[in-house]
Amino acid sequence: MSQVIGYEKVGDIAVLSANNPPVNALGAEVRQGLLAGIERAEADGVRAVLIYGEGRTYFAGADIREFGKPPQDPWLPALCDRIEASPLLVVSSLHGTALGGGLEVALSCHFRIAPPLTKVGLPEVNLGIIPGAGGTQRLPRVAGVEAALDMITTGRHVQASEALQMGVLDKVQDGDPREIGLAFVRDLLDTGAPRRPVCEMAKPTPIDFDATYDAVLKKGRGQLSPAIAVRAVQASCEAHDFAAGQARERELFTELMASDQRKGLIHAFFAERAVSKLPELQGIKPRELHQIGVVGGGTMGAGIATSALLAGLSVVLLEMSVDAAKAAKDRIAANLAGAVKRGKLSPDAQVEILENRITLSTDYDALSGVDLVIEAVFEDMEIKKQVFAKLDATCKSGAVLATNTSYLDLNEIAASTGRPSDVIGLHFFSPAHVMKLLEIVVADHTAPEVIATGFALGKRLGKVSVRAGVCDGFIGNRILNAYRTCADHMVLDGASPFQIDAALTGFGFAMGPFAVSDLAGLDIGWAARKRKRASGLDPRARDSFYADKLCEAGNFGQKTGKGYYVYEQGNRNRRPNPEIMPLIEAERAAKGISPREFTDEEIVRRYMIAMVNEAAKVVGEGIARRPLDVDITLLYGYGFPRYWGGPLKWADLQGLSNVLDDIRRWSGEDPYYWQPAPLLEKLATEGRCFDDLNKAS
Ligand code: 3H9
């Protein structure tokens, strides 16, 4: 008797019910149970089999935790073939999310029914693989090549109504999956519906697969699985028969299963689920949140307020003057209009928010009733301290006092209040209503329930929240500073900003570091450099001044139309600014540097290793609790290519001793900059990797 697949005879129908929480993943035991259930039904004198899932969903896919381990029989493709070949009428009743191998099991059944809220999809490409249990062969036969390619190459979840139109579902009906399934099977038996194996359907009509492959490859910015999926679907049209198409699917699936991209993407999948699970918060109840306050309604404050409003919260927004408050509301209104345009908000809800859920004020007393307040004023310690002193005097007892600072010392801010245990950092990324990352910065005296409240708010806002400790720049900006410096060093030594940007987009970054600076505004980096120089740079640190010259001439990047690039019609039509190279060459000459050639490969390796080394320091010092916290920060806040899994997963894939060897070699040129992180040295010497630390946490 299977523990995870129930068997029951209801008249002349055998009912197989999956019970493998939380998502009925198709692990070995489930596959064995399904096979045994089909065999038993065939020997049991029934006419049909109904398969459905108990709990929140039908099968949500193969069990991802089995990937990379020795396979166990029955293999999912063989099980699907066996279900399809059964002489009985086999029907699946889907609900929840029928994804990946789950949809493949459903497609191997002869009919499919589901309630309206069901979603189906083949999201394997997001895990760096392709559907490997016949999905690339059966879906095009059922839905046609174009619809199948859309689903498989994007991995998107398709609503039941659309799946019905595509032919993926035969019936959509409200109700309990078991009950609607049984009624459907009875109908099919009563009307004498014949078995309908998809493998016996006609081959689908081909399209121009080469053109589609090229387009999908380009769109994927280096991610291989969606493009490879095109080749697998191509086989559904071109292979000699169904079995030959399946063999081609298997070949491509196996290739991808062994790839680094698969490892990176699976790491990202589990890391993003582990990131908010902190042992220190087990059993800690967050404080209740109904109304939040935001101090400062500039781009950041307005973005934070928008994010809270979109999540159903009410917001009190404090500004210095009535005019500034009005401008802040206009910014929020523009953000909301964008959300309506993107289909994230209905026009009615937009009106409701603007009329009822925003309170504007210039008086701190308006914040006396809020449950949590986020300060988003100018990045200056003295100003922040003044704001926190006022919040301390006004906010009710138990209110969480948060700052959106991206660099400043949270302990110092907390110490300026009489309630440091209520103070926390909530570092949003701009635009705050769009970017998914939220760094939750924990100071020395922050209370556990305040941390839990930060994570609860993050979840409510739909953010990916990462716990960070206090240091200059926390996790993300501290690491950014280190690798951005590496890019500046390479420019001094002979690479151009344009070559560096191109090499890094070639690696998979959405943008290179110089294009990012143009987007953020060159004045921001300029101000940071001035601050650092004023506080005294280490004499061993290399500094560069050419970017200051751009700023001195009033060129701050995209917002002024000129920076590293010249922008004529927005970002799309940018071209290198011809004034840059002469500035760089003059600085090299003044410093007596003879420029040398860099290959794109060397650029990527130095940049990545600079990132990894600083990330290892961040983990070693406890600023990030686990390597996966760094990986998620870079993936969600800094455009890091997801298919590498994050910088520390990338380092694991390179081999840590190779990474360390490079740092030691480069420290010969610049011993101050290239100082190996003690944690990296330790792991490399012990033959371990960063992921060992994730697993141990
Ligand atoms: C595949 O099918 C390959 C085949 O084509 C070929 C094979 C030969 N396996 O996300 P949640 C865990 S590839 C193992 O927080 P939600 C998850 O880690 C697969 N575990 O819930 C978490 O564990 P924990 C194709 C899985 O409601 C818990 O379940 N399928 C799997 O926000 C709850 O998950 C996919 O890619 C799995 N397949 O979202 C679907 N799925 O509690 C991947 C989930 O310990 N899954 N877990 O942290 C999802 O997209 C979402 O989990 C889902 C639910 C939408 C189902």
PDB file of C-alpha atoms and ligand atoms in Angstrom, residues 22-23 25 56 60-65 67 76-77 97 99-101 104 123-124 127 129-133 157 253 269-270 273 277, ligand 1:
ATOM      1  CA  PRO A  22       3.023  20.489   0.529  1.00  0.00           C
ATOM      2  CA  VAL A  23       2.727  20.442  -3.276  1.00  0.00           C
ATOM      3  CA  ALA A  25       5.758  16.783  -5.918  1.00  0.00           C
ATOM      4  CA  ARG A  56      -3.684  22.560  -2.011  1.00  0.00           C
ATOM      5  CA  ALA A  60       3.260  20.797  -8.884  1.00  0.00           C
ATOM      6  CA  GLY A  61       6.059  19.022 -10.729  1.00  0.00           C
ATOM      7  CA  ALA A  62       8.887  16.554 -10.394  1.00  0.00           C
ATOM      8  CA  ASP A  63      10.536  16.605  -6.971  1.00  0.00           C
ATOM      9  CA  ILE A  64      13.288  19.159  -7.507  1.00  0.00           C
ATOM     10  CA  ARG A  65      15.205  17.865  -4.486  1.00  0.00           C
ATOM     11  CA  PHE A  67      17.780  16.492  -9.202  1.00  0.00           C
ATOM     12  CA  LEU A  76       8.655   9.992 -14.815  1.00  0.00           C
ATOM     13  CA  PRO A  77       8.709   9.724 -18.652  1.00  0.00           C
ATOM     14  CA  THR A  97      -0.988  24.594  -9.771  1.00  0.00           C
ATOM     15  CA  LEU A  99       3.086  22.409 -13.192  1.00  0.00           C
ATOM     16  CA  GLY A 100       5.994  20.739 -14.963  1.00  0.00           C
ATOM     17  CA  GLY A 101       5.933  16.981 -14.488  1.00  0.00           C
ATOM     18  CA  GLU A 104       3.005  16.112 -18.075  1.00  0.00           C
ATOM     19  CA  PRO A 123       8.017  26.179 -15.908  1.00  0.00           C
ATOM     20  CA  GLU A 124      11.033  23.879 -16.297  1.00  0.00           C
ATOM     21  CA  LEU A 127      14.996  25.735 -13.432  1.00  0.00           C
ATOM     22  CA  ILE A 129      15.918  22.404 -17.882  1.00  0.00           C
ATOM     23  CA  ILE A 130      13.122  21.586 -20.320  1.00  0.00           C
ATOM     24  CA  PRO A 131      10.047  19.456 -19.733  1.00  0.00           C
ATOM     25  CA  GLY A 132      11.481  15.940 -19.700  1.00  0.00           C
ATOM     26  CA  ALA A 133       8.466  13.674 -19.394  1.00  0.00           C
ATOM     27  CA  HIS A 157       1.303  29.871 -15.551  1.00  0.00           C
ATOM     28  CA  PHE A 253      16.918  17.324 -21.086  1.00  0.00           C
ATOM     29  CA  PHE A 269      14.782  28.480  -6.343  1.00  0.00           C
ATOM     30  CA  PHE A 270      15.613  27.057  -2.921  1.00  0.00           C
ATOM     31  CA  ARG A 273      12.485  30.216  -0.192  1.00  0.00           C
ATOM     32  CA  LYS A 277      13.353  31.454   7.215  1.00  0.00           C
TER      33      LYS A 277
HETATM   34  C1  3H9 B   1       9.904  19.046 -13.576  1.00  0.00           C
HETATM   35  O1  3H9 B   1       8.754  18.819 -13.331  1.00  0.00           O
HETATM   36  C2  3H9 B   1      10.727  18.227 -14.504  1.00  0.00           C
HETATM   37  C3  3H9 B   1       9.944  17.317 -15.414  1.00  0.00           C
HETATM   38  O2  3H9 B   1       9.559  17.996 -16.589  1.00  0.00           O
HETATM   39  C4  3H9 B   1      10.752  16.166 -15.922  1.00  0.00           C
HETATM   40  C5  3H9 B   1      11.262  15.185 -14.979  1.00  0.00           C
HETATM   41  C6  3H9 B   1      11.888  14.000 -15.647  1.00  0.00           C
HETATM   42  N1  3H9 B   1       9.860  19.829  -5.735  1.00  0.00           N
HETATM   43  O3  3H9 B   1       6.914  27.879  -3.386  1.00  0.00           O
HETATM   44  P1  3H9 B   1       6.329  27.513  -2.075  1.00  0.00           P
HETATM   45  C7  3H9 B   1       8.493  23.070  -1.994  1.00  0.00           C
HETATM   46  S1  3H9 B   1      10.693  20.330 -12.836  1.00  0.00           S
HETATM   47  C8  3H9 B   1      10.216  19.845  -4.434  1.00  0.00           C
HETATM   48  O4  3H9 B   1       6.832  28.186  -0.874  1.00  0.00           O
HETATM   49  P2  3H9 B   1       3.814  28.539  -2.980  1.00  0.00           P
HETATM   50  C9  3H9 B   1       9.159  24.397  -1.743  1.00  0.00           C
HETATM   51  O5  3H9 B   1      10.561  24.258  -1.739  1.00  0.00           O
HETATM   52  C10 3H9 B   1       9.524  20.993 -11.686  1.00  0.00           C
HETATM   53  N2  3H9 B   1       9.781  20.772  -3.559  1.00  0.00           N
HETATM   54  O6  3H9 B   1       4.738  27.601  -2.098  1.00  0.00           O
HETATM   55  C11 3H9 B   1       8.596  24.768  -0.378  1.00  0.00           C
HETATM   56  O7  3H9 B   1       9.319  24.013   0.575  1.00  0.00           O
HETATM   57  P3  3H9 B   1       9.605  24.611   2.019  1.00  0.00           P
HETATM   58  C12 3H9 B   1       8.529  21.854 -12.330  1.00  0.00           C
HETATM   59  C13 3H9 B   1       8.968  21.717  -4.029  1.00  0.00           C
HETATM   60  O8  3H9 B   1       2.424  28.222  -2.594  1.00  0.00           O
HETATM   61  C14 3H9 B   1       7.174  24.207  -0.442  1.00  0.00           C
HETATM   62  O9  3H9 B   1       7.167  23.235  -1.491  1.00  0.00           O
HETATM   63  N3  3H9 B   1       7.728  22.486 -11.326  1.00  0.00           N
HETATM   64  C15 3H9 B   1       8.565  21.759  -5.367  1.00  0.00           C
HETATM   65  O10 3H9 B   1       4.294  29.951  -2.927  1.00  0.00           O
HETATM   66  C16 3H9 B   1       6.123  25.241  -0.755  1.00  0.00           C
HETATM   67  O11 3H9 B   1       6.523  25.933  -1.937  1.00  0.00           O
HETATM   68  C17 3H9 B   1       8.044  23.684 -10.832  1.00  0.00           C
HETATM   69  O12 3H9 B   1       8.988  24.311 -11.233  1.00  0.00           O
HETATM   70  C18 3H9 B   1       9.039  20.757  -6.238  1.00  0.00           C
HETATM   71  N4  3H9 B   1       8.686  20.701  -7.553  1.00  0.00           N
HETATM   72  O13 3H9 B   1       4.036  28.083  -4.492  1.00  0.00           O
HETATM   73  C19 3H9 B   1       7.148  24.234  -9.758  1.00  0.00           C
HETATM   74  N5  3H9 B   1       7.753  22.817  -5.544  1.00  0.00           N
HETATM   75  O14 3H9 B   1       8.261  24.855   2.619  1.00  0.00           O
HETATM   76  C20 3H9 B   1       7.968  24.771  -8.630  1.00  0.00           C
HETATM   77  C21 3H9 B   1       7.655  23.418  -4.350  1.00  0.00           C
HETATM   78  O15 3H9 B   1      10.417  23.570   2.684  1.00  0.00           O
HETATM   79  N6  3H9 B   1       7.146  25.215  -7.545  1.00  0.00           N
HETATM   80  N7  3H9 B   1       8.380  22.752  -3.434  1.00  0.00           N
HETATM   81  O16 3H9 B   1      10.363  25.878   1.755  1.00  0.00           O
HETATM   82  C22 3H9 B   1       6.475  26.391  -7.541  1.00  0.00           C
HETATM   83  O17 3H9 B   1       6.467  27.114  -8.509  1.00  0.00           O
HETATM   84  C23 3H9 B   1       5.757  26.790  -6.294  1.00  0.00           C
HETATM   85  O18 3H9 B   1       6.315  26.058  -5.235  1.00  0.00           O
HETATM   86  C24 3H9 B   1       4.237  26.528  -6.314  1.00  0.00           C
HETATM   87  C25 3H9 B   1       3.665  26.807  -4.906  1.00  0.00           C
HETATM   88  C26 3H9 B   1       3.596  27.471  -7.328  1.00  0.00           C
HETATM   89  C27 3H9 B   1       3.923  25.112  -6.666  1.00  0.00           C
END
